[in-house]
Structure formats: structure tokens, C-alpha cells
Amino acid sequence: VCRSNKSPWVCLTCSSVHCGRYVNGHAKKHYEDAQIPMTNHKKTEKQEKVQHTVCMDCSSYSTYCYRCDDFVVNDTKLGLVQKVREHLQNLENSAFTSDRHRKRKLLESSSLNSKLLKVNGSTTALCATGLRNLGNTCFMNAILQSLSNIQQFCCYFKELPAVELRNGKTAGRRTYHTRSQGDNNVSLVEEFRKTLCALWQGSQTAFSPESLFYVVWKIMPNFRGYQQQDAHEFMRYLLDHLHLELQGGFNGVSRSVILQENSNLSASNKCCINGASTVVTAIFGGILQNEVNCLICGTESRKFDPFLDLSLDIPSQFRNKRTKNQESGPMCTLRDCLRSFTDLEELDETELYMCHKCKKKQKSTKKFWIQKLPKVLCLHLKRFHWTAYLRNKVDTYVEFPLRGLDMKCYLLEPENSGPESCLYDLVAVVVHHGSGVGSGHYTAYAAHEGRWFHFNDSTVTLTDEETVGKAKAYILFYVERQAKPGAEKL
């Protein structure tokens, strides 16, 4: 109907193909149209069979029932659903094989194709691999693609020894996990490792992260189902669980071995969250000093808090959307957001500080200092906020530097830092497209070996710095600079 080639769903009753529920919803309309004749009289067993309620996602081969409003694992006694699945896979494989020669000729002849790179005068194929959308899983794909381009972090997992989770007859066989299946022998670290290994092997077909998603369902109940989720919330849960699993050992790899392998990264890192240091805290871990002063007696309270990312408010003066008729006004920059985060502020009536000297809650001021900067600085712009009963999105564009983000002025003791240790260069950006946290779409921009890529689920395209700089960033990943001085500052 809409000629969309995204997420095609095939009806298992009549074999008609429509766009899925996360595109324009024509597969759902097909189901609803089939129900109309049965609304005015009693349904019979024969009529029950002709309802077009079950369809299959042609990308992930998962089966969805509109009547149950859920993805299902059930099959017929004759295994007809699995036969359809295998038939679709065979069609895809044969189409890919026959398409190879045509694509190869096209790539060789095209000079401006987005899948081509010119390196030292010669043309090479694009090496980045996309991630299939398993049903509104763009929030996960954007985070995975961003993390896969943080070299220190990614390399650690890729170099871990492989752990085989399945043995015997099931080894190597593709499985279709659902939340109804049970399996206690799961490892987030192992599936995360496999996904990272698959992303930069130059495959022309998108990788399906369904095994990783199954483990996410298993250990992170908040993310069960196929509704849109918050990418920042997912990133925090993912990093926290990776950190905990690396501490406790997984699938036969002992804690001591993991800590020994991680000793080079964590030797100088004192930022430990929930126990011993791991690659997660060694790369993303920093320390904040929270300074609270009682305005009545002047008592000062200091507390050190470890962090994996900083959540920054977009200052209220920049939140109003501008129309074409309004004057443009000042541009919001990342510096404005950082200054708002670290500036001295008076706590409101709902956040009164319990002063130990006054023995009661008093008016007070709060200020944050960064006591220790991380190797990778993750900045989350708080675009979603509650107003009355609604969660609205702040769609303001925030200008951010691609190089030379200077964090020195936010440090507790800047005099102890070297001239280069506070400079950061951008490596990845997660963008939310749309108006609400429970809807919309996530994509990511990331730099790899000096080139910028745009990751939109299974589609990966080359892009440029100008396009990246115009993005309405939601999460920014900055890597500590190791190069010589001379870069521009924020």
C-alpha cells in the first residue's frame, strides 16, 4: 500500500505482504479488515480459522499474533510456521547469491556510491555492518553501534576468549528466543562480545542481535517486549550488568582471570562502582564531588560520587521551540549545559538539606565539581521531562564540538592536570528522532578510522562532519585525547 521496504510482514493466512506495526501499520489494518464481517454475528469454528491474525517479520523471522498482541513461539503440529521461516530464509539466501554479481559490478562502476570509500586513490567497499531491527529495537542498535566504535572498550571484549553456550546437537543452530523460553546458562558478556566481533567484519548483510536481545530480556526485565525504550536507560542497564558480570565471573571464566586481564586498564583507576574495577569503570568511570552548604549556619558537606555518565539539563531559556516568524535568539551550546550542571545553585523547598549541625532540614546551596575525568566522557542531554501528566521532549538544537572539548574549567583541581589531559574528541552521537520517549526512532553517528558513519538499524552510510555537527544529539561520547596540543577549544 505504502511501498515501504522497511520491516515487511507476511500474513501466514493469505501470504499477503504489508509493512509492519512499527512502520505505517498496514499489516495491522489487514488484520482489522478481516475482522469486520464477524462483528455482527456469532463466530463459528470455520470463521475462526480464516482470521488473518498471525504474521511473520520477514527480517527477523519472528511470529506475531495481533489477537494476542504479542510475539509468539507456538507452531502447528506439522511445524508449518517453521517451514515458512525456512522458505523465507532460502529465498533470502538465493536472492543474496544471485544479487552478488550484480552488486559487485555496480560497486566497481560507481564512483559516488555511499557504500564506497576512497583510500589513497583506490576504492574499497564499506566495512561497517548494520544491525537488524527486531521490533522497535533501534534504541539498542544505536547504543551497540556507538560502543563498538569506542576502541579501548570494544577491543577488550573482542579479545576475550570465546565461550560456547550451546553444545552437542544444538551447537551452531539458529534459535528463535522468546520470553516464554527458559535458559539459565546465559552470559551478557559473551553475547555482547559476539555482537561486537560481528560489526566490523565487512559483511554486506545486517547482523541480527537476537541472541543478545534474548539475554537482555532474561536479565533486564524492564526491556522485555517490543515497545520503544529509552536508549540512555538501556545504556546504563547494559553497562551496569556488564560490570557486575565481569566482577563475578561468567561461564567458567573466573573473577581472578578477568581482573588480571583488566589490570592494565584499571591499575591507575580508583573509580569503583559496586565492588572491584572492571573495563566498564576503567573506561567510563569518573568521580564527582558534591558540595552542599547550609545557608543558615554555613556548614559544608562534601561527598564523592562515582559516575559512568553525566546527565545534563538543557537550560530553560533555550527550551522554547522557535517558529519561522520568531527571532532566532541565542544558540544553546554544550558549554551552557555543562555550566548549568556545575554552577552553584540553591536547592528548592522539595530538596532541603538535612544539616547535621542545625539538626534539621535547612535551605542550602549545591555545587558539583569533577574530581576525576574518565577516559571516555559520556554526556546525556536530558531531552525528556515531565510536565503535569505528560513526558515531553525538549527538541532544542545543542551545538557541540567534534574536537577539543575542554573540561579543565569543571575540574576540582585543574592545576594538577596536564595541558592535554582535559581535551576530548567526539567519537559517537546517539540521536532520537520524533516527539516522545515511547515513540520515535534512534540512530547513531560514529567515527571509525577517521571516517564518520551513520548507523540506522540495518542501513549504514558514510557521512561527513558537517552532517554530524547538525544532529540534535541525545547522547554524546567523547574520547580523551592522546595527541599533541594545538586543537581548537570549546
Tab-separated table of C-alpha atoms in Angstrom:
chain	number	residue	atom	x	y	z
A	1	VAL	CA	0.000	0.000	0.000
A	2	CYS	CA	2.688	2.487	1.043
A	3	ARG	CA	5.515	0.904	-0.999
A	4	SER	CA	7.743	0.849	2.085
A	5	ASN	CA	10.630	-1.633	2.046
A	6	LYS	CA	11.146	-1.401	5.816
A	7	SER	CA	10.090	-4.283	8.069
A	8	PRO	CA	7.858	-6.292	5.682
A	9	TRP	CA	5.410	-8.608	7.472
A	10	VAL	CA	3.808	-11.558	5.665
A	11	CYS	CA	0.333	-12.765	6.661
A	12	LEU	CA	0.512	-16.510	7.428
A	13	THR	CA	-3.133	-16.957	6.389
A	14	CYS	CA	-3.124	-15.487	2.885
A	15	SER	CA	0.592	-14.699	2.225
A	16	SER	CA	-0.060	-11.003	1.514
A	17	VAL	CA	2.813	-8.719	2.496
A	18	HIS	CA	2.363	-5.386	4.299
A	19	CYS	CA	4.536	-3.025	6.326
A	20	GLY	CA	4.831	-3.990	9.995
A	21	ARG	CA	3.356	-2.375	13.084
A	22	TYR	CA	6.391	-0.095	13.541
A	23	VAL	CA	6.229	1.451	10.040
A	24	ASN	CA	2.770	2.524	8.791
A	25	GLY	CA	0.816	-0.351	10.325
A	26	HIS	CA	-0.749	-1.734	7.132
A	27	ALA	CA	-0.286	-5.317	8.378
A	28	LYS	CA	-2.448	-4.398	11.360
A	29	LYS	CA	-5.042	-2.789	9.084
A	30	HIS	CA	-5.122	-6.021	7.057
A	31	TYR	CA	-5.892	-7.907	10.292
A	32	GLU	CA	-8.569	-5.388	11.314
A	33	ASP	CA	-10.257	-5.509	7.891
A	34	ALA	CA	-10.533	-9.309	8.207
A	35	GLN	CA	-12.460	-8.901	11.485
A	36	ILE	CA	-15.242	-6.652	10.130
A	37	PRO	CA	-17.571	-9.389	8.728
A	38	MET	CA	-17.596	-11.153	12.110
A	39	THR	CA	-18.635	-8.277	14.340
A	40	ASN	CA	-22.402	-8.642	13.839
A	41	HIS	CA	-22.882	-12.376	14.351
A	42	LYS	CA	-21.542	-15.280	16.350
A	43	LYS	CA	-18.159	-16.602	15.273
A	44	THR	CA	-18.087	-20.207	14.190
A	45	GLU	CA	-15.151	-22.562	14.217
A	46	LYS	CA	-14.838	-22.235	10.444
A	47	GLN	CA	-14.788	-18.454	10.597
A	48	GLU	CA	-12.233	-18.589	13.402
A	49	LYS	CA	-9.758	-20.225	11.033
A	50	VAL	CA	-9.948	-17.535	8.364
A	51	GLN	CA	-8.975	-14.681	10.682
A	52	HIS	CA	-5.736	-13.098	9.477
A	53	THR	CA	-4.264	-12.733	12.960
A	54	VAL	CA	-0.774	-14.223	12.631
A	55	CYS	CA	2.048	-12.775	10.543
A	56	MET	CA	5.819	-13.102	10.311
A	57	ASP	CA	8.508	-10.431	10.232
A	58	CYS	CA	10.452	-11.138	7.020
A	59	SER	CA	13.613	-9.606	8.537
A	60	SER	CA	13.889	-11.362	11.908
A	61	TYR	CA	11.506	-14.295	11.120
A	62	SER	CA	9.731	-13.740	14.443
A	63	THR	CA	5.994	-14.521	14.520
A	64	TYR	CA	3.421	-12.025	15.788
A	65	CYS	CA	-0.242	-12.543	16.700
A	66	TYR	CA	-2.467	-9.465	16.598
A	67	ARG	CA	-5.135	-11.220	18.627
A	68	CYS	CA	-2.683	-11.884	21.476
A	69	ASP	CA	-0.921	-8.565	20.754
A	70	ASP	CA	2.387	-10.310	21.289
A	71	PHE	CA	5.187	-12.203	19.590
A	72	VAL	CA	4.659	-15.959	19.946
A	73	VAL	CA	6.758	-19.122	19.786
A	74	ASN	CA	3.910	-21.626	19.216
A	75	ASP	CA	3.852	-23.648	15.999
A	76	THR	CA	1.320	-26.010	14.402
A	77	LYS	CA	1.589	-29.768	14.875
A	78	LEU	CA	3.011	-30.026	11.358
A	79	GLY	CA	5.523	-27.257	12.033
A	80	LEU	CA	4.112	-25.040	9.269
A	81	VAL	CA	5.438	-21.791	10.785
A	82	GLN	CA	8.978	-23.166	10.787
A	83	LYS	CA	8.512	-24.245	7.139
A	84	VAL	CA	7.542	-20.694	6.180
A	85	ARG	CA	10.545	-19.404	8.109
A	86	GLU	CA	12.923	-21.787	6.310
A	87	HIS	CA	11.342	-20.908	2.953
A	88	LEU	CA	11.888	-17.185	3.579
A	89	GLN	CA	15.488	-17.857	4.612
A	90	ASN	CA	16.078	-19.860	1.420
A	91	LEU	CA	14.582	-17.042	-0.652
A	92	GLU	CA	16.821	-14.537	1.077
A	93	ASN	CA	19.932	-16.679	0.611
A	94	SER	CA	19.230	-17.369	-3.075
A	95	ALA	CA	18.405	-13.722	-3.713
A	96	PHE	CA	21.627	-12.686	-1.979
A	97	THR	CA	23.703	-15.152	-4.044
A	98	SER	CA	22.201	-14.083	-7.375
A	99	ASP	CA	22.459	-10.452	-6.370
A	100	ARG	CA	26.136	-10.661	-5.507
A	101	HIS	CA	27.488	-10.380	-9.055
A	102	ARG	CA	25.167	-7.504	-9.925
A	103	LYS	CA	26.142	-5.614	-6.769
A	104	ARG	CA	29.831	-6.260	-7.361
A	105	LYS	CA	29.615	-4.758	-10.850
A	106	LEU	CA	27.626	-1.821	-9.512
A	107	LEU	CA	30.178	-1.153	-6.790
A	108	GLU	CA	33.077	-1.343	-9.230
A	109	SER	CA	31.461	1.088	-11.680
A	110	SER	CA	30.015	3.599	-9.209
A	111	SER	CA	32.300	6.390	-8.041
A	112	LEU	CA	29.902	8.240	-5.739
A	113	ASN	CA	28.115	5.299	-4.136
A	114	SER	CA	27.614	5.786	-0.389
A	115	LYS	CA	28.919	2.257	0.192
A	116	LEU	CA	32.330	3.132	-1.297
A	117	LEU	CA	35.382	4.649	0.307
A	118	LYS	CA	38.310	6.256	-1.473
A	119	VAL	CA	41.505	5.431	0.357
A	120	ASN	CA	44.801	6.567	-1.146
A	121	GLY	CA	43.169	6.887	-4.537
A	122	SER	CA	41.749	3.359	-4.579
A	123	THR	CA	38.123	2.420	-3.980
A	124	THR	CA	37.154	-0.104	-1.309
A	125	ALA	CA	33.802	-1.427	-0.096
A	126	LEU	CA	32.181	-0.159	3.074
A	127	CYS	CA	33.351	-2.265	6.032
A	128	ALA	CA	30.691	-1.387	8.627
A	129	THR	CA	27.805	-3.767	9.331
A	130	GLY	CA	24.260	-2.763	10.300
A	131	LEU	CA	22.067	-4.303	12.987
A	132	ARG	CA	18.630	-5.691	12.217
A	133	ASN	CA	15.673	-4.171	13.988
A	134	LEU	CA	13.942	-6.986	15.905
A	135	GLY	CA	10.801	-4.944	16.541
A	136	ASN	CA	11.422	-1.417	17.866
A	137	THR	CA	14.972	-2.293	18.968
A	138	CYS	CA	16.580	0.794	17.400
A	139	PHE	CA	17.338	2.054	20.952
A	140	MET	CA	19.586	-0.977	21.468
A	141	ASN	CA	21.144	-0.840	17.978
A	142	ALA	CA	22.150	2.823	18.354
A	143	ILE	CA	23.906	2.134	21.684
A	144	LEU	CA	25.648	-1.022	20.399
A	145	GLN	CA	26.973	0.783	17.310
A	146	SER	CA	28.226	3.664	19.464
A	147	LEU	CA	30.012	1.378	21.939
A	148	SER	CA	31.515	-0.675	19.089
A	149	ASN	CA	33.383	2.438	17.935
A	150	ILE	CA	34.990	3.163	21.310
A	151	GLN	CA	38.231	1.389	20.557
A	152	GLN	CA	39.596	0.635	24.042
A	153	PHE	CA	36.256	-0.643	25.261
A	154	CYS	CA	35.426	-2.664	22.141
A	155	CYS	CA	38.890	-4.268	21.858
A	156	TYR	CA	38.760	-5.575	25.421
A	157	PHE	CA	35.606	-7.608	24.715
A	158	LYS	CA	36.727	-8.753	21.266
A	159	GLU	CA	39.931	-10.166	22.774
A	160	LEU	CA	38.120	-12.147	25.494
A	161	PRO	CA	38.235	-15.919	24.905
A	162	ALA	CA	35.103	-17.296	23.250
A	163	VAL	CA	32.687	-19.196	25.483
A	164	GLU	CA	30.395	-21.688	23.761
A	165	LEU	CA	26.953	-21.543	25.335
A	166	ARG	CA	25.420	-24.409	23.338
A	167	ASN	CA	26.859	-27.893	22.937
A	168	GLY	CA	26.014	-31.162	21.205
A	169	LYS	CA	23.119	-31.289	18.768
A	170	THR	CA	22.209	-27.599	19.184
A	171	ALA	CA	25.715	-26.239	18.511
A	172	GLY	CA	25.650	-23.618	15.778
A	173	ARG	CA	21.928	-23.947	15.154
A	174	ARG	CA	19.957	-20.723	14.899
A	175	THR	CA	17.356	-20.441	17.637
A	176	TYR	CA	14.329	-18.194	17.953
A	177	HIS	CA	14.145	-16.995	21.522
A	178	THR	CA	11.004	-15.682	23.177
A	179	ARG	CA	10.285	-14.635	26.719
A	180	SER	CA	8.437	-17.946	27.298
A	181	GLN	CA	11.626	-19.961	26.820
A	182	GLY	CA	13.855	-20.549	29.790
A	183	ASP	CA	17.629	-20.837	29.885
A	184	ASN	CA	19.726	-20.210	32.971
A	185	ASN	CA	23.039	-20.535	31.149
A	186	VAL	CA	23.175	-17.040	29.656
A	187	SER	CA	26.048	-14.581	29.518
A	188	LEU	CA	25.598	-10.925	28.630
A	189	VAL	CA	29.369	-10.519	28.262
A	190	GLU	CA	29.580	-13.414	25.792
A	191	GLU	CA	26.689	-12.247	23.600
A	192	PHE	CA	27.976	-8.663	23.743
A	193	ARG	CA	31.391	-9.955	22.646
A	194	LYS	CA	29.885	-11.873	19.711
A	195	THR	CA	27.928	-8.819	18.576
A	196	LEU	CA	30.987	-6.550	18.665
A	197	CYS	CA	33.015	-9.123	16.731
A	198	ALA	CA	30.335	-9.235	14.010
A	199	LEU	CA	30.080	-5.477	13.500
A	200	TRP	CA	33.397	-4.743	11.765
A	201	GLN	CA	33.928	-7.841	9.617
A	202	GLY	CA	32.741	-6.164	6.417
A	203	SER	CA	29.589	-8.248	5.961
A	204	GLN	CA	27.163	-6.783	3.415
A	205	THR	CA	24.166	-8.243	5.243
A	206	ALA	CA	22.992	-6.810	8.558
A	207	PHE	CA	23.729	-8.766	11.734
A	208	SER	CA	20.733	-9.925	13.790
A	209	PRO	CA	21.385	-9.387	17.543
A	210	GLU	CA	18.526	-11.655	18.649
A	211	SER	CA	20.709	-13.807	20.951
A	212	LEU	CA	21.885	-10.672	22.753
A	213	PHE	CA	18.320	-9.338	22.929
A	214	TYR	CA	17.163	-12.635	24.453
A	215	VAL	CA	19.806	-12.297	27.198
A	216	VAL	CA	18.724	-8.677	27.734
A	217	TRP	CA	15.150	-9.923	28.244
A	218	LYS	CA	16.421	-12.571	30.628
A	219	ILE	CA	18.431	-10.322	32.938
A	220	MET	CA	16.797	-6.910	32.390
A	221	PRO	CA	13.009	-7.342	32.818
A	222	ASN	CA	12.441	-3.619	32.098
A	223	PHE	CA	13.278	-4.228	28.442
A	224	ARG	CA	11.028	-7.232	27.773
A	225	GLY	CA	8.636	-6.759	24.925
A	226	TYR	CA	8.889	-4.863	21.664
A	227	GLN	CA	7.846	-1.357	22.661
A	228	GLN	CA	10.172	1.613	22.201
A	229	GLN	CA	12.599	2.108	25.100
A	230	ASP	CA	14.884	4.909	26.253
A	231	ALA	CA	18.382	4.495	24.759
A	232	HIS	CA	20.104	6.175	27.720
A	233	GLU	CA	18.309	3.962	30.232
A	234	PHE	CA	19.295	0.902	28.196
A	235	MET	CA	22.937	2.006	28.054
A	236	ARG	CA	23.090	2.411	31.834
A	237	TYR	CA	21.487	-1.001	32.469
A	238	LEU	CA	23.814	-2.605	29.907
A	239	LEU	CA	26.997	-1.106	31.381
A	240	ASP	CA	25.926	-1.888	34.957
A	241	HIS	CA	25.197	-5.541	34.137
A	242	LEU	CA	28.409	-5.946	32.127
A	243	HIS	CA	30.301	-4.511	35.106
A	244	LEU	CA	28.612	-6.887	37.578
A	245	GLU	CA	29.108	-9.944	35.365
A	246	LEU	CA	32.784	-9.146	34.785
A	247	GLN	CA	33.296	-8.930	38.551
A	248	GLY	CA	31.553	-12.198	39.346
A	249	GLY	CA	32.947	-14.391	36.589
A	250	PHE	CA	30.896	-15.932	33.796
A	251	ASN	CA	30.633	-19.314	32.093
A	252	GLY	CA	33.751	-20.787	33.609
A	253	VAL	CA	35.949	-17.689	33.379
A	254	SER	CA	36.873	-16.892	36.945
A	255	ARG	CA	36.791	-13.455	38.504
A	256	SER	CA	40.559	-13.524	39.116
A	257	VAL	CA	41.281	-14.166	35.419
A	258	ILE	CA	39.030	-11.279	34.371
A	259	LEU	CA	40.598	-8.899	36.877
A	260	GLN	CA	44.077	-9.989	35.793
A	261	GLU	CA	43.235	-9.349	32.126
A	262	ASN	CA	41.858	-5.966	33.101
A	263	SER	CA	44.814	-4.957	35.296
A	264	ASN	CA	46.421	-2.770	32.630
A	265	LEU	CA	43.265	-0.705	32.270
A	266	SER	CA	42.368	-0.461	35.943
A	267	ALA	CA	45.774	-0.091	37.610
A	268	SER	CA	45.507	3.702	37.883
A	269	ASN	CA	41.741	3.807	38.110
A	270	LYS	CA	40.291	4.207	41.621
A	271	CYS	CA	36.737	4.695	40.425
A	272	CYS	CA	34.995	1.514	41.548
A	273	ILE	CA	31.232	1.183	41.357
A	274	ASN	CA	29.694	-1.722	43.288
A	275	GLY	CA	32.955	-3.523	44.033
A	276	ALA	CA	36.183	-4.061	42.102
A	277	SER	CA	37.113	-2.147	38.974
A	278	THR	CA	36.349	-3.607	35.535
A	279	VAL	CA	36.827	-2.404	31.968
A	280	VAL	CA	33.489	-0.564	32.327
A	281	THR	CA	34.647	1.641	35.222
A	282	ALA	CA	38.197	1.860	33.833
A	283	ILE	CA	36.888	3.394	30.583
A	284	PHE	CA	33.706	5.256	31.582
A	285	GLY	CA	34.298	5.791	35.315
A	286	GLY	CA	34.820	9.264	36.733
A	287	ILE	CA	34.301	10.867	40.156
A	288	LEU	CA	32.141	13.853	41.081
A	289	GLN	CA	32.472	15.949	44.226
A	290	ASN	CA	29.063	17.020	45.524
A	291	GLU	CA	29.463	20.125	47.710
A	292	VAL	CA	26.457	21.244	49.825
A	293	ASN	CA	26.495	24.374	52.036
A	294	CYS	CA	23.896	25.188	54.701
A	295	LEU	CA	22.736	28.801	54.219
A	296	ILE	CA	21.838	29.144	57.919
A	297	CYS	CA	24.995	28.011	59.734
A	298	GLY	CA	27.450	27.731	56.852
A	299	THR	CA	28.237	24.036	57.436
A	300	GLU	CA	29.803	22.445	54.372
A	301	SER	CA	29.229	18.825	53.377
A	302	ARG	CA	31.319	17.070	50.730
A	303	LYS	CA	30.609	13.729	49.127
A	304	PHE	CA	32.382	11.878	46.334
A	305	ASP	CA	30.178	10.053	43.838
A	306	PRO	CA	31.415	7.749	41.058
A	307	PHE	CA	29.727	8.152	37.663
A	308	LEU	CA	29.631	6.410	34.281
A	309	ASP	CA	27.929	9.318	32.510
A	310	LEU	CA	26.753	12.854	33.233
A	311	SER	CA	23.102	13.815	32.663
A	312	LEU	CA	22.899	17.475	31.671
A	313	ASP	CA	19.826	19.712	31.685
A	314	ILE	CA	19.182	21.896	28.659
A	315	PRO	CA	18.821	25.352	30.329
A	316	SER	CA	15.202	26.528	30.449
A	317	GLN	CA	15.874	29.703	28.446
A	318	PHE	CA	16.713	27.547	25.407
A	319	ARG	CA	13.775	25.124	25.657
A	320	ASN	CA	11.115	27.073	23.752
A	321	LYS	CA	10.724	25.899	20.167
A	322	ARG	CA	11.321	28.653	17.641
A	323	THR	CA	8.945	29.196	14.729
A	324	LYS	CA	9.857	30.807	11.412
A	325	ASN	CA	8.291	34.130	12.492
A	326	GLN	CA	10.256	34.403	15.732
A	327	GLU	CA	13.739	35.844	16.069
A	328	SER	CA	16.416	33.191	16.193
A	329	GLY	CA	17.744	34.110	19.649
A	330	PRO	CA	20.901	32.711	21.287
A	331	MET	CA	22.226	29.278	20.336
A	332	CYS	CA	22.393	26.664	23.101
A	333	THR	CA	25.851	25.100	23.345
A	334	LEU	CA	27.238	22.112	25.208
A	335	ARG	CA	29.132	24.589	27.392
A	336	ASP	CA	25.783	26.092	28.509
A	337	CYS	CA	24.610	22.603	29.562
A	338	LEU	CA	27.865	21.806	31.387
A	339	ARG	CA	27.826	25.186	33.125
A	340	SER	CA	24.220	24.623	34.212
A	341	PHE	CA	25.274	21.253	35.655
A	342	THR	CA	28.300	22.533	37.605
A	343	ASP	CA	27.211	26.065	38.620
A	344	LEU	CA	26.288	26.870	42.197
A	345	GLU	CA	22.523	26.554	42.718
A	346	GLU	CA	20.148	26.986	45.625
A	347	LEU	CA	18.123	23.885	46.381
A	348	ASP	CA	14.360	24.389	46.267
A	349	GLU	CA	11.848	23.624	49.027
A	350	THR	CA	11.447	19.997	47.930
A	351	GLU	CA	15.204	19.336	48.227
A	352	LEU	CA	16.002	20.858	51.629
A	353	TYR	CA	19.330	19.651	53.062
A	354	MET	CA	19.446	17.883	56.440
A	355	CYS	CA	22.096	19.928	58.258
A	356	HIS	CA	23.880	17.872	60.931
A	357	LYS	CA	24.837	20.993	62.872
A	358	CYS	CA	21.352	22.588	62.816
A	359	LYS	CA	19.765	19.138	63.343
A	360	LYS	CA	17.020	19.901	60.806
A	361	LYS	CA	16.394	20.490	57.124
A	362	GLN	CA	17.666	23.875	56.012
A	363	LYS	CA	17.986	25.968	52.879
A	364	SER	CA	21.271	25.216	51.186
A	365	THR	CA	23.322	25.535	48.011
A	366	LYS	CA	24.748	22.744	45.889
A	367	LYS	CA	27.694	22.633	43.510
A	368	PHE	CA	29.277	19.830	41.500
A	369	TRP	CA	32.974	19.564	40.729
A	370	ILE	CA	34.580	16.827	38.641
A	371	GLN	CA	37.238	15.242	40.836
A	372	LYS	CA	38.383	12.722	38.203
A	373	LEU	CA	37.660	12.662	34.480
A	374	PRO	CA	37.073	9.317	32.687
A	375	LYS	CA	38.875	8.023	29.593
A	376	VAL	CA	35.551	8.178	27.734
A	377	LEU	CA	33.237	11.003	28.752
A	378	CYS	CA	29.587	10.139	28.141
A	379	LEU	CA	27.227	13.153	28.200
A	380	HIS	CA	23.467	12.605	28.247
A	381	LEU	CA	21.292	15.600	27.335
A	382	LYS	CA	18.021	15.435	29.298
A	383	ARG	CA	15.592	15.871	26.417
A	384	PHE	CA	12.644	14.212	28.155
A	385	HIS	CA	10.931	15.850	31.116
A	386	TRP	CA	7.613	15.584	32.927
A	387	THR	CA	5.032	18.361	32.688
A	388	ALA	CA	1.844	17.591	34.636
A	389	TYR	CA	0.927	14.083	33.401
A	390	LEU	CA	2.905	14.136	30.148
A	391	ARG	CA	6.526	13.420	29.344
A	392	ASN	CA	7.572	15.970	26.751
A	393	LYS	CA	10.643	16.209	24.591
A	394	VAL	CA	12.972	19.224	24.513
A	395	ASP	CA	13.764	19.452	20.802
A	396	THR	CA	16.289	22.299	21.115
A	397	TYR	CA	19.418	22.010	18.994
A	398	VAL	CA	22.549	21.961	21.191
A	399	GLU	CA	25.799	22.934	19.486
A	400	PHE	CA	28.645	20.570	20.381
A	401	PRO	CA	32.317	20.408	19.308
A	402	LEU	CA	33.639	17.494	17.273
A	403	ARG	CA	37.165	18.147	18.553
A	404	GLY	CA	38.801	19.749	21.537
A	405	LEU	CA	36.073	19.704	24.207
A	406	ASP	CA	37.962	21.292	27.130
A	407	MET	CA	36.804	20.023	30.539
A	408	LYS	CA	39.516	21.755	32.601
A	409	CYS	CA	37.294	24.548	33.958
A	410	TYR	CA	34.932	21.969	35.500
A	411	LEU	CA	37.681	20.183	37.434
A	412	LEU	CA	38.074	20.402	41.226
A	413	GLU	CA	41.868	20.752	40.977
A	414	PRO	CA	42.658	21.874	37.398
A	415	GLU	CA	46.227	22.819	38.339
A	416	ASN	CA	47.069	19.126	38.790
A	417	SER	CA	46.067	18.277	35.216
A	418	GLY	CA	48.344	18.402	32.203
A	419	PRO	CA	47.594	20.661	29.210
A	420	GLU	CA	46.259	17.758	27.103
A	421	SER	CA	44.594	15.563	29.718
A	422	CYS	CA	41.336	17.564	29.737
A	423	LEU	CA	40.736	17.646	25.974
A	424	TYR	CA	38.204	15.284	24.423
A	425	ASP	CA	37.289	14.404	20.834
A	426	LEU	CA	33.868	13.184	19.750
A	427	VAL	CA	33.613	9.510	18.743
A	428	ALA	CA	29.836	8.815	18.674
A	429	VAL	CA	26.437	10.520	18.892
A	430	VAL	CA	23.024	8.931	19.548
A	431	VAL	CA	20.077	10.871	18.098
A	432	HIS	CA	16.372	10.498	18.915
A	433	HIS	CA	14.018	11.356	16.043
A	434	GLY	CA	10.394	12.050	16.958
A	435	SER	CA	8.450	13.700	19.743
A	436	GLY	CA	8.051	11.213	22.607
A	437	VAL	CA	10.223	8.839	24.635
A	438	GLY	CA	7.838	5.928	23.968
A	439	SER	CA	7.849	6.525	20.228
A	440	GLY	CA	10.138	7.865	17.527
A	441	HIS	CA	13.363	6.336	16.265
A	442	TYR	CA	17.030	6.166	17.312
A	443	THR	CA	20.061	6.342	15.019
A	444	ALA	CA	23.757	6.850	15.734
A	445	TYR	CA	26.702	8.634	14.161
A	446	ALA	CA	30.156	7.230	14.923
A	447	ALA	CA	33.742	7.800	13.815
A	448	HIS	CA	35.848	4.832	12.732
A	449	GLU	CA	39.426	5.184	11.479
A	450	GLY	CA	38.918	8.850	10.631
A	451	ARG	CA	35.593	8.416	8.782
A	452	TRP	CA	32.080	9.162	10.038
A	453	PHE	CA	29.263	6.654	9.562
A	454	HIS	CA	25.514	6.941	10.096
A	455	PHE	CA	24.007	3.790	11.635
A	456	ASN	CA	20.255	3.460	11.025
A	457	ASP	CA	19.487	-0.132	12.068
A	458	SER	CA	20.491	-2.360	9.112
A	459	THR	CA	21.461	0.630	6.933
A	460	VAL	CA	24.985	2.058	7.246
A	461	THR	CA	26.077	5.042	5.177
A	462	LEU	CA	29.142	7.230	5.004
A	463	THR	CA	28.577	10.792	6.145
A	464	ASP	CA	30.582	13.940	6.862
A	465	GLU	CA	31.435	16.052	9.912
A	466	GLU	CA	29.060	18.839	8.860
A	467	THR	CA	26.080	16.454	8.948
A	468	VAL	CA	27.147	15.084	12.344
A	469	GLY	CA	27.501	18.605	13.748
A	470	LYS	CA	23.891	19.436	12.773
A	471	ALA	CA	22.425	16.443	14.653
A	472	LYS	CA	20.150	17.052	17.652
A	473	ALA	CA	22.261	14.965	20.000
A	474	TYR	CA	20.756	12.875	22.796
A	475	ILE	CA	23.899	11.062	23.997
A	476	LEU	CA	27.471	12.195	23.200
A	477	PHE	CA	30.576	10.005	23.603
A	478	TYR	CA	33.900	11.848	23.882
A	479	VAL	CA	37.286	10.092	24.000
A	480	GLU	CA	40.228	11.503	25.955
A	481	ARG	CA	42.744	12.966	23.525
A	482	GLN	CA	46.182	11.391	23.315
A	483	ALA	CA	47.573	13.581	20.515
A	484	LYS	CA	49.759	16.716	20.596
A	485	PRO	CA	48.470	20.202	21.548
A	486	GLY	CA	47.008	22.620	19.026
A	487	ALA	CA	43.325	21.675	18.775
A	488	GLU	CA	40.515	24.181	18.969
A	489	LYS	CA	38.765	24.520	22.325
A	490	LEU	CA	35.111	24.743	23.222
